[in-house]
Short mmCIF file of C-alpha atoms in Angstrom, two decimals:
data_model
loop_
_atom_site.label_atom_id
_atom_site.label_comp_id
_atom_site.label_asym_id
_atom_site.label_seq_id
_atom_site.Cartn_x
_atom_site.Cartn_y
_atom_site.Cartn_z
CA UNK E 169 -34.04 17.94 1.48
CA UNK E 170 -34.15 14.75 3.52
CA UNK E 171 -30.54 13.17 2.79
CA UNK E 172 -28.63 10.98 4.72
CA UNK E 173 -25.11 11.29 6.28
CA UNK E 174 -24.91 7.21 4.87
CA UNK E 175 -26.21 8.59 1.56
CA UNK E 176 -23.55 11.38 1.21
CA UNK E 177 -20.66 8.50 2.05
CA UNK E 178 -21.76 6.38 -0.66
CA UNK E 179 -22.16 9.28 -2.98
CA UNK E 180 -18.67 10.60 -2.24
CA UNK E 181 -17.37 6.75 -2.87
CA UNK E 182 -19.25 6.43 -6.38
CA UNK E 183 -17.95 9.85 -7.29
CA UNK E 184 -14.24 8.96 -6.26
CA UNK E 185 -14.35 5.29 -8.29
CA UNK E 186 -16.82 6.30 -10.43
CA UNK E 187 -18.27 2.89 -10.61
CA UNK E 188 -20.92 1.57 -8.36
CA UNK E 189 -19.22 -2.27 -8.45
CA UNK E 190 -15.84 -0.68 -7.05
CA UNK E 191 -18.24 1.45 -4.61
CA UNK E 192 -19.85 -1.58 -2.93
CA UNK E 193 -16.75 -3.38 -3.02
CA UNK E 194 -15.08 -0.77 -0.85
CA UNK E 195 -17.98 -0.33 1.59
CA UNK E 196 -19.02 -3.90 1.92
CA UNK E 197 -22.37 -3.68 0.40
CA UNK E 198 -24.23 -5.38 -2.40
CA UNK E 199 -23.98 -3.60 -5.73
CA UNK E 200 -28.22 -3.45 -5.43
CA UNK E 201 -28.06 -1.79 -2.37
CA UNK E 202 -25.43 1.08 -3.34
CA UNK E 203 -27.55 1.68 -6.66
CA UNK E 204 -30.88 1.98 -4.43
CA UNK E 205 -29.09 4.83 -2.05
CA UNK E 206 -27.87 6.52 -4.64
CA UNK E 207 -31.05 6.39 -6.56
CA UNK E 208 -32.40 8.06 -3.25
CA UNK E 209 -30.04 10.34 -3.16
CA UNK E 210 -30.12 11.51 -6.42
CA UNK E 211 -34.44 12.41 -5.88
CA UNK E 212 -33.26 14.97 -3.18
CA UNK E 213 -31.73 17.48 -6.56
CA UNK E 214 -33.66 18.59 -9.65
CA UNK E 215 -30.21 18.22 -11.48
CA UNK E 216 -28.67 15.07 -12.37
CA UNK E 217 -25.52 14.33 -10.10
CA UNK E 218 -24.13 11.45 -12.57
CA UNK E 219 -24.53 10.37 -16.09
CA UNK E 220 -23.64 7.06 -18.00
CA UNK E 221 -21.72 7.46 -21.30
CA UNK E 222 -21.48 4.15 -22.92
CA UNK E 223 -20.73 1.82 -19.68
CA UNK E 224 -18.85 4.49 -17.89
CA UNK E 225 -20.12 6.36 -15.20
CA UNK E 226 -19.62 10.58 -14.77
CA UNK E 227 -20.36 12.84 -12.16
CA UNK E 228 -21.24 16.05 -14.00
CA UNK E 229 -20.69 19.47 -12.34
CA UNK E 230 -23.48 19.63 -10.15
CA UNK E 231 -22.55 16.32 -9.00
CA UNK E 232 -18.94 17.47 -8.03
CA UNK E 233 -20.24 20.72 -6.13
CA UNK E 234 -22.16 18.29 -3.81
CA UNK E 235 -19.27 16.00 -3.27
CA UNK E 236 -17.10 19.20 -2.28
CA UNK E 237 -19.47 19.80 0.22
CA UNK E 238 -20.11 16.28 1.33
CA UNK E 239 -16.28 15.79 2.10
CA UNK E 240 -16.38 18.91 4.41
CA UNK E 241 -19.75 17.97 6.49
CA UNK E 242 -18.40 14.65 6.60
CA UNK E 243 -15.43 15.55 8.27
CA UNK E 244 -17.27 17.72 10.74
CA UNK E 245 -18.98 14.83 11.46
CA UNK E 246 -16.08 13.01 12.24
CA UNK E 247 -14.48 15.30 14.02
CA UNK E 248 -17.67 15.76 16.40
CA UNK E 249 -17.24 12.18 16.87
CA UNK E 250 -13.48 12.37 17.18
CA UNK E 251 -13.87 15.36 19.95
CA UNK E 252 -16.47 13.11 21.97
CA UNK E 253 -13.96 10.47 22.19
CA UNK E 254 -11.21 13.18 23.08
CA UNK E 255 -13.02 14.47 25.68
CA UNK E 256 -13.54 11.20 27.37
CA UNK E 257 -10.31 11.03 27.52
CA UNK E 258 -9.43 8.74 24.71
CA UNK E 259 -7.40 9.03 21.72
CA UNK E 260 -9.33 9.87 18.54
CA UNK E 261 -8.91 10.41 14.93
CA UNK E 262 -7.83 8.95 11.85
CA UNK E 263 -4.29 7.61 10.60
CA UNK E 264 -3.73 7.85 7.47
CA UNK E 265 -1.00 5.32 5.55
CA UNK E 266 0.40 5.10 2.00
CA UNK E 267 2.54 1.65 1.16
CA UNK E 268 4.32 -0.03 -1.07
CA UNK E 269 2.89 -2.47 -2.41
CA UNK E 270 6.11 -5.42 -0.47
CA UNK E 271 5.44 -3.05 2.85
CA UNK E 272 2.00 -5.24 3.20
CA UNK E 273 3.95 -8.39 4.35
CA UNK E 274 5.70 -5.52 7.43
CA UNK E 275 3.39 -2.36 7.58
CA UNK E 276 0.53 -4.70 9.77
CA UNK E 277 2.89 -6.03 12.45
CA UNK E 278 3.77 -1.95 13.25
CA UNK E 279 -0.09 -0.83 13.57
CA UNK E 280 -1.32 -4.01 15.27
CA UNK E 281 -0.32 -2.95 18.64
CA UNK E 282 -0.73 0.56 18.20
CA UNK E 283 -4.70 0.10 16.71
CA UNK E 284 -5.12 -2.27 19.93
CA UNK E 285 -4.00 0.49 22.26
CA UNK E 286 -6.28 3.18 20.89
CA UNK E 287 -9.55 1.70 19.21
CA UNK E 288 -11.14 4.56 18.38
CA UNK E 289 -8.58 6.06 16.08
CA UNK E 290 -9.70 4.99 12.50
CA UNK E 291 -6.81 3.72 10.29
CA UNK E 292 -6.55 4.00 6.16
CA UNK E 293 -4.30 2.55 4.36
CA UNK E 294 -3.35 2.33 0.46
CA UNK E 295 -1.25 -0.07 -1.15
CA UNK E 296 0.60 0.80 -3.95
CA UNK E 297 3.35 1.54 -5.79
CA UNK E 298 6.39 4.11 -4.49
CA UNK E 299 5.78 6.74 -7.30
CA UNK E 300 2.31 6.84 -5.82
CA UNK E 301 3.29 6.96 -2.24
CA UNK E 302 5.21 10.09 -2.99
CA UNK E 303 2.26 11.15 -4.61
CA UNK E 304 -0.06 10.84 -1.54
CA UNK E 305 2.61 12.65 0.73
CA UNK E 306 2.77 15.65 -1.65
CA UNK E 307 -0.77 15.96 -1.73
CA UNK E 308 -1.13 15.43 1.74
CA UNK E 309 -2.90 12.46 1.51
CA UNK E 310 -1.44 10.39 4.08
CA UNK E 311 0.38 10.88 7.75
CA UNK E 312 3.49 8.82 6.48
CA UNK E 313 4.35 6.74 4.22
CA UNK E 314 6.53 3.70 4.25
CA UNK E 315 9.40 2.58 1.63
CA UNK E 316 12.50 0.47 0.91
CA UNK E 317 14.31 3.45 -0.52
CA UNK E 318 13.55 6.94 0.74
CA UNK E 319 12.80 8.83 -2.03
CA UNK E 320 15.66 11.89 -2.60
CA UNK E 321 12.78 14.55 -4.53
CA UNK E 322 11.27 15.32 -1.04
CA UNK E 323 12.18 17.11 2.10
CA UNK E 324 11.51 14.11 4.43
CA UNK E 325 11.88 12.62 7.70
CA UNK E 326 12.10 8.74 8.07
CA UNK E 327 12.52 6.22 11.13
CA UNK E 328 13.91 2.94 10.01
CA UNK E 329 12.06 0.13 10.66
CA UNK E 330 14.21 -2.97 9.71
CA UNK E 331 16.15 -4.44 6.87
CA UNK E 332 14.43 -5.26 3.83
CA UNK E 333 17.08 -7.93 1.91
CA UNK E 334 16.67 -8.52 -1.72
CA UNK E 335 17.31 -12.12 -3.15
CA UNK E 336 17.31 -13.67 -6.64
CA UNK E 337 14.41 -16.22 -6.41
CA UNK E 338 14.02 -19.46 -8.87
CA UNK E 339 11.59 -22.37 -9.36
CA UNK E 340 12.69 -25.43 -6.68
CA UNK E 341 14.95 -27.26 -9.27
CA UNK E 342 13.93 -30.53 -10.34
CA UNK E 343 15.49 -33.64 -12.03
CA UNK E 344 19.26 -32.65 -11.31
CA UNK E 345 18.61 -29.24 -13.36
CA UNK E 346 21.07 -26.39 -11.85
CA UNK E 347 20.20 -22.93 -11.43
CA UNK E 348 22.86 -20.12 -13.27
CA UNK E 349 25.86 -19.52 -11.13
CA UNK E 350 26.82 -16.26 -12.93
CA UNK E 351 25.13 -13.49 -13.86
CA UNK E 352 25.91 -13.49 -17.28
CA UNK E 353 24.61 -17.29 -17.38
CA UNK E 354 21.35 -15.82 -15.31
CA UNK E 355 20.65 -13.18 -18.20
CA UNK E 356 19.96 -16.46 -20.83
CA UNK E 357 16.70 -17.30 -18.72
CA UNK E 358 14.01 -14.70 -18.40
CA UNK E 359 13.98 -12.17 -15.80
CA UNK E 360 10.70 -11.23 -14.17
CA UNK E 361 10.15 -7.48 -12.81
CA UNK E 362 7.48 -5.52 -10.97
CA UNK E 363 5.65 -2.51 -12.76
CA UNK E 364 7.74 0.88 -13.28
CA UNK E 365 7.24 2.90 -10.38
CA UNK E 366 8.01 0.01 -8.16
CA UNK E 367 11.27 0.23 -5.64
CA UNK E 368 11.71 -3.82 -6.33
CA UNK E 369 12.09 -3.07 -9.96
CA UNK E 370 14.31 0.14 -9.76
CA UNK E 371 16.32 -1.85 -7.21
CA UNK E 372 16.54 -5.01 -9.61
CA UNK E 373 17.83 -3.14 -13.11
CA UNK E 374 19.93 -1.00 -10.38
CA UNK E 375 21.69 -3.86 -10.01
CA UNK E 376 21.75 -5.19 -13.45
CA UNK E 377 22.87 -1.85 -14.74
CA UNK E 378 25.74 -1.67 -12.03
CA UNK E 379 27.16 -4.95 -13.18
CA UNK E 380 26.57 -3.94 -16.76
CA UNK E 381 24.38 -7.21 -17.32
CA UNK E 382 20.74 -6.74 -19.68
CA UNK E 383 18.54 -9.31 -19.49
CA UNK E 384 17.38 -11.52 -22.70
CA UNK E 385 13.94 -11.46 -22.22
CA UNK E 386 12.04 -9.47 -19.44
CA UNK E 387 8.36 -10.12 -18.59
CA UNK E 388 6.54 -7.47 -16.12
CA UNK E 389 4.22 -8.30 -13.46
CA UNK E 390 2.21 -5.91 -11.55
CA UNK E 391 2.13 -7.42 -8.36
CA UNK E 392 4.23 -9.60 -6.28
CA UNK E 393 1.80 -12.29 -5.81
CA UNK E 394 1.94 -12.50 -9.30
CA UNK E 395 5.23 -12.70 -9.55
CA UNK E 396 5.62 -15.65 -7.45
CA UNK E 397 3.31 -17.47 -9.14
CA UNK E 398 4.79 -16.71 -12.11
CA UNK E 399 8.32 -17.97 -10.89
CA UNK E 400 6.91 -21.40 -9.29
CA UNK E 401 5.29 -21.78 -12.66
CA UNK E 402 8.89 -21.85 -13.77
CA UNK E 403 8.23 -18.65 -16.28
CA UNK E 404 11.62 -17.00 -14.92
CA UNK E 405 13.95 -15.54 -12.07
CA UNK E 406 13.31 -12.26 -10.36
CA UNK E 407 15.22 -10.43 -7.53
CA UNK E 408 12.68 -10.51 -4.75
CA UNK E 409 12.08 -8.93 -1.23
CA UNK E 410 12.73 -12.11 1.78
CA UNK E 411 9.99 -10.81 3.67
CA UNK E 412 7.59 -11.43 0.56
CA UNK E 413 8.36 -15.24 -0.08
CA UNK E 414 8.57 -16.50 3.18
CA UNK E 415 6.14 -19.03 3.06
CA UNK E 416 7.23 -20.03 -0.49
CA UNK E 417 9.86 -20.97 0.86
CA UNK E 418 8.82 -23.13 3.62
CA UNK E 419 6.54 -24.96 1.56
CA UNK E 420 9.44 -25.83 -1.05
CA UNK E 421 7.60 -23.66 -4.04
CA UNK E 422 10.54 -21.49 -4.09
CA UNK E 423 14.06 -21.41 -3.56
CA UNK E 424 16.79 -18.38 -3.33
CA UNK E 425 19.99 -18.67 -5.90
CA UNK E 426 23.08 -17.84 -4.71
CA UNK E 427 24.54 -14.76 -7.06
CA UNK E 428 27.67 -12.88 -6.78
CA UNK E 429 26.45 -9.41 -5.44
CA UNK E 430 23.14 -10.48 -4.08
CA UNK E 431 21.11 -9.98 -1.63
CA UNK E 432 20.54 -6.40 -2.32
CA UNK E 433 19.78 -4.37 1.14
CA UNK E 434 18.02 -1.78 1.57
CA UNK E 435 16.03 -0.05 4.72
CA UNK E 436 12.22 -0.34 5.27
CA UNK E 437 11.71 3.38 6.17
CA UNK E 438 8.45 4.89 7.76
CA UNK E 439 8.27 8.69 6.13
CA UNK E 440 6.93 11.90 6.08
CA UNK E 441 6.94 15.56 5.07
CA UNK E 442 9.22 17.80 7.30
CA UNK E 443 6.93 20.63 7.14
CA UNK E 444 3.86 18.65 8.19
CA UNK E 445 2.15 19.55 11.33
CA UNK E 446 1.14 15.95 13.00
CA UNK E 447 -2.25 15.61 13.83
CA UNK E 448 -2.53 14.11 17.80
CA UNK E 449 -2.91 10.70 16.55
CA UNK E 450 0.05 10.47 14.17
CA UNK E 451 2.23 11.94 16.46
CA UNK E 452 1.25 9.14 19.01
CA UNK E 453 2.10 6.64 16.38
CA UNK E 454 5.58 8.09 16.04
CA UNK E 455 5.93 8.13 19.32
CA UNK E 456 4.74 4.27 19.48
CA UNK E 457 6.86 3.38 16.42
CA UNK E 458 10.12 4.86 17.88
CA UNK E 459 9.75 2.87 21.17
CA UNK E 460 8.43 -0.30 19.57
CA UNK E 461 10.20 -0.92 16.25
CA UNK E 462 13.24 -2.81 17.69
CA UNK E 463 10.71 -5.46 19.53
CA UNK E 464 8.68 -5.68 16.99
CA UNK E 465 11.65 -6.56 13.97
CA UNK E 466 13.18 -8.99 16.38
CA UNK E 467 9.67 -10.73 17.06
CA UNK E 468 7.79 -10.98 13.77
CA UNK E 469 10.88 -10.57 12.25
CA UNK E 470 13.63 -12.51 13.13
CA UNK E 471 13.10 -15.32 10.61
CA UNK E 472 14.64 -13.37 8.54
CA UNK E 473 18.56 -13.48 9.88
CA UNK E 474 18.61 -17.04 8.89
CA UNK E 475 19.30 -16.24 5.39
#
């Protein structure tokens, strides 16, 4: 067999999306060139590693055996790597992150300093939603994860990070129009929320519920970029994270409503399991994130005490 350690990385990456368009996307390479490796690949084994039923791609049970082993002699391969940087005398590894999907307007301003510092410590991150990121920490999937509420089902640990304040967000109102002053005026318009699973939308019909309010007519986004589109577009008012809409509301596409009861507060917390053993390189970033948190809220951050 004359494989390649580039061939077994895109193999792994078709296996785990099972689509050679999501593959390429995630590796920065043409959807042609992806097919052609694994075409190579594939000429190394006398059984088939994938099959196509209908317009869906498989990996059949050969396929998976291979990427079992691929995921172990790639990670000897990094940690060969990882060692050579070690023994020079560098930090080395990988840090592994799991998000919500709000922390991506914070998480980058606590890892910019800390990937400066140490350039040879790989970083992955996934954005999603909090039911997930509990999911990834669980599994082991990730060093830490970070939330706006820490979640109560795991044995955890947590730094806090900085405020995260909740606000109920309208179109800029035009032509004398007035925004609702009460909250039982509020539930007449529709009220836009996030997907379940999200800590914005538990945190939003937390605080509906509480003030025994239900709103008229509810229309779900699954992202927050939608959601702000959605709101300029004048579809509706949602309860929104500050940190999120900050340019919004510079520009005059958004405004926040004044509500009895809002904003809603909550913590951005970084996380992980108490029984987890820290690799070298997420200790260091715990060690990093407790002595630079405070500098870092006040500096990229400090916008925020305005409102």
């Amino acid at each position: 067999m004359n494989f390649t350690l580039r061939q077994l990385r895109i193999f792994t990456v078709v296996a785990e999306h099972k689509s050679i368009t999501k593959a390429a996307k995630e590796l920065y390479l043409s959807q042609p060139a992806v097919s052609i490796q694994l075409k190579k690949f594939q000429q190394q084994f006398d059984l088939p590693l994938t099959e196509l039923i209908g317009k869906q791609l498989y990996i059949t049970d050969f396929g998976q055996q291979i990427v079992n082993s691929a995921h172990s002699i790639l990670a000897e391969v990094d940690a060969i790597e990882y060692n050579s940087n070690i023994f020079k005398g560098r930090l080395a590894g990988r840090l592994r992150l799991s998000i919500v999907s709000t922390a991506k307007y914070v998480m980058p301003y606590f890892l910019s300093g800390f990937m400066h510092l140490h350039p040879e410590v790989d970083l992955l991150m996934d954005v999603t939603n909090k039911r997930q990121v509990v999911a990834d920490l669980e599994k082991n999937e990730a060093d830490f994860g970070m939330v706006s509420v820490v979640p109560t089902n795991l044995d955890l640990l947590h730094v806090s990070l900085m405020p995260n304040k909740l606000y109920l967000v309208g179109e800029v109102a035009k032509d004398g129009a007035e925004h609702p002053k009460t909250l039982k005026s509020l539930t007449k318009h529709p009220l836009l929320f996030r997907e379940a699973g999200s800590a914005t939308r538990d945190a939003m019909e937390d605080f509906l519920s509480h003030k025994r309010a239900r709103a008229g007519k509810k229309i779900e986004l699954t992202s927050n970029e939608a959601l702000k589109q959605a709101i300029i577009a004048g579809l509706g008012y949602s309860i929104m994270p500050l940190i999120g809409i900050k340019n919004e509301l510079k520009n005059g596409d958004l405004e926040i409503v004044p509500l009895p009861g809002l904003p809603l507060t909550t913590e951005w917390d970084l996380v992980w399991l108490k029984s987890k053993k820290l690799s070298p390189v997420a200790a260091a970033y715990l060690e990093f994130i407790r002595r630079e948190k405070d500098r870092i809220a006040m500096d990229k951050f400090g916008w925020t005490e305005q409102y």
